Coordinates of C-alpha atoms in Angstrom, one line a residue:
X1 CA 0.0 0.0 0.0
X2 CA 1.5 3.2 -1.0
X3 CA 0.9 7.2 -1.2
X4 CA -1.5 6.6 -4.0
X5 CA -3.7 4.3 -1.6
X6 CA -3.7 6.6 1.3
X7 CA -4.7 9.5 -0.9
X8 CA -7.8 7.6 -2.1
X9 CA -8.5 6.3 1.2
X10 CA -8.6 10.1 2.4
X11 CA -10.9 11.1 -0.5
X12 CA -13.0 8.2 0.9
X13 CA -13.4 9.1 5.1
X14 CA -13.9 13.2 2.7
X15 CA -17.1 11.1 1.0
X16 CA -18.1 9.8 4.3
X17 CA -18.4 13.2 5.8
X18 CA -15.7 12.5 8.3
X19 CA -13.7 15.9 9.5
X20 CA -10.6 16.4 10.6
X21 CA -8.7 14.1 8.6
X22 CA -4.9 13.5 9.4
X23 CA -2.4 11.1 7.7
X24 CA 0.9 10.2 9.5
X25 CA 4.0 8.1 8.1
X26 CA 5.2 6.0 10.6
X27 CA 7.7 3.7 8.4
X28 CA 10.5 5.1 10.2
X29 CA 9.3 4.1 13.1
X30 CA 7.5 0.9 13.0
X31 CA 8.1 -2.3 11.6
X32 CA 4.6 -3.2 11.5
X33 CA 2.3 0.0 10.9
X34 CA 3.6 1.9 7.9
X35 CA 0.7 4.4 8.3
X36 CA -2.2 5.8 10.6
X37 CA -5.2 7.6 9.4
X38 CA -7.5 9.4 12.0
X39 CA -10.4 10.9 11.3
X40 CA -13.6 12.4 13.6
X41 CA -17.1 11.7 13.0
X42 CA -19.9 13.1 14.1
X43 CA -21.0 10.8 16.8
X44 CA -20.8 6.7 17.4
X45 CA -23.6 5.6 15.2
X46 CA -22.0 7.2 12.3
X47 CA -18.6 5.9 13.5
X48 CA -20.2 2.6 13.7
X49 CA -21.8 2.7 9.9
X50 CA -18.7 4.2 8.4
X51 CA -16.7 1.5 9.7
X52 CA -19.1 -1.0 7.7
X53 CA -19.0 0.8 5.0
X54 CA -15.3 1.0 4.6
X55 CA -14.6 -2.4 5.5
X56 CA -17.6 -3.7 2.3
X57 CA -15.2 -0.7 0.3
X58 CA -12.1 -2.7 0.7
X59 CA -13.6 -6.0 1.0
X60 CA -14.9 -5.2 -3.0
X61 CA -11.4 -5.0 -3.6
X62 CA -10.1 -7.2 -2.2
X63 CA -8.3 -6.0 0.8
X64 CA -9.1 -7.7 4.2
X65 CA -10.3 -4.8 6.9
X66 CA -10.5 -6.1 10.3
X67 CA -12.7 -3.6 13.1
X68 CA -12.1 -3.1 16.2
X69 CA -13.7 -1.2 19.1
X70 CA -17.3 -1.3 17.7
X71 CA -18.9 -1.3 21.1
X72 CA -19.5 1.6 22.0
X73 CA -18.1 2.7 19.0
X74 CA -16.4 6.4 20.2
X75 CA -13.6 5.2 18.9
X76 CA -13.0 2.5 16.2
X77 CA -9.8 1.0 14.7
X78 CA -9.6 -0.5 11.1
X79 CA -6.6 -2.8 10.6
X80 CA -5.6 -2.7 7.0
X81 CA -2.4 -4.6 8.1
X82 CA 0.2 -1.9 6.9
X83 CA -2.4 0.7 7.5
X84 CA -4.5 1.9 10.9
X85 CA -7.4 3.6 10.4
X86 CA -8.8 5.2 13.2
X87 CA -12.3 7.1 13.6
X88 CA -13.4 9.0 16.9
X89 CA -16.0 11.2 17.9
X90 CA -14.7 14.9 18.7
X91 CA -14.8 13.8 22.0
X92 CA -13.0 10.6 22.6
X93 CA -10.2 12.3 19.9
X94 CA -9.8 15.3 21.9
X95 CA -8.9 12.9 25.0
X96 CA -6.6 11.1 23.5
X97 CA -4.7 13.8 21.1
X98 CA -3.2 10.8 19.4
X99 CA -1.9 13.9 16.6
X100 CA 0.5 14.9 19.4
X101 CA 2.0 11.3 19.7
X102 CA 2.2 10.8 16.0
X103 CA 2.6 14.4 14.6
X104 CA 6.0 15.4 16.0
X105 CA 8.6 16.8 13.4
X106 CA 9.7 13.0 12.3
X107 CA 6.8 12.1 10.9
X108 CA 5.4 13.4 7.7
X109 CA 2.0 14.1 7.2
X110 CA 0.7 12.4 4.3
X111 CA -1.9 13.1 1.6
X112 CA -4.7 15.7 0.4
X113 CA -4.4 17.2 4.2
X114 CA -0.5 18.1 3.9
X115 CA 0.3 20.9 5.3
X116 CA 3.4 22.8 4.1
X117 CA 6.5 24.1 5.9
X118 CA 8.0 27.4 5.3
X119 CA 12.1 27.7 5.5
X120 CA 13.0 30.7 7.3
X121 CA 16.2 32.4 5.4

């Protein structure tokens, strides 16, 4: 799975109405998990459908999609094996911050969200 993939996989959560989509590149620092996808929806139940939906997306196309964290469904995981894609509600994702873990200056965000860096001269 490369750039291409997570770049259509972003224009998907966009489709599903999901906000606040970030990207991260962890290659550098996993073994396993090459990226991590979170996203915010707008409460559990559409966590919960979006999950399904996704997971019947890939599934079509034959890549497996395994969910996790259903019940109560604030905050839901989809394994794409390489990839973790992880949907909250506003909530549960401003707990956890996970952007802070994952968005320090060694990891490059990935994507249609990029955000560009300026070089001071």
């Amino acid at each position: 799975m490369n750039k291409e993939f997570i770049e259509n996989l972003i224009k998907l959560l966009e489709s599903k109405k999901l906000k606040n989509i970030e990207a991260f590149d962890l290659s550098d620092k996993s073994e396993l998990i090459k990226s991590i996808v979170l996203a915010t929806a707008q409460n559990e139940k559409m966590n919960k459908q979006i999950a399904n939906e996704i997971k019947q997306h890939f599934f079509e196309q034959g890549v497996d999609v395994l969910i996790d964290g259903e019940f109560p469904g604030d905050w839901i995981i989809l394994d794409m094996g390489e990839i973790l894609v992880e949907l909250f509600t506003e909530d549960m994702r401003n707990h956890y911050s996970l952007e802070k873990l994952w968005g320090s200056q060694k990891n490059s965000l990935i994507g249609t969200k990029q955000k560009k860096k300026t070089v001071k001269k």
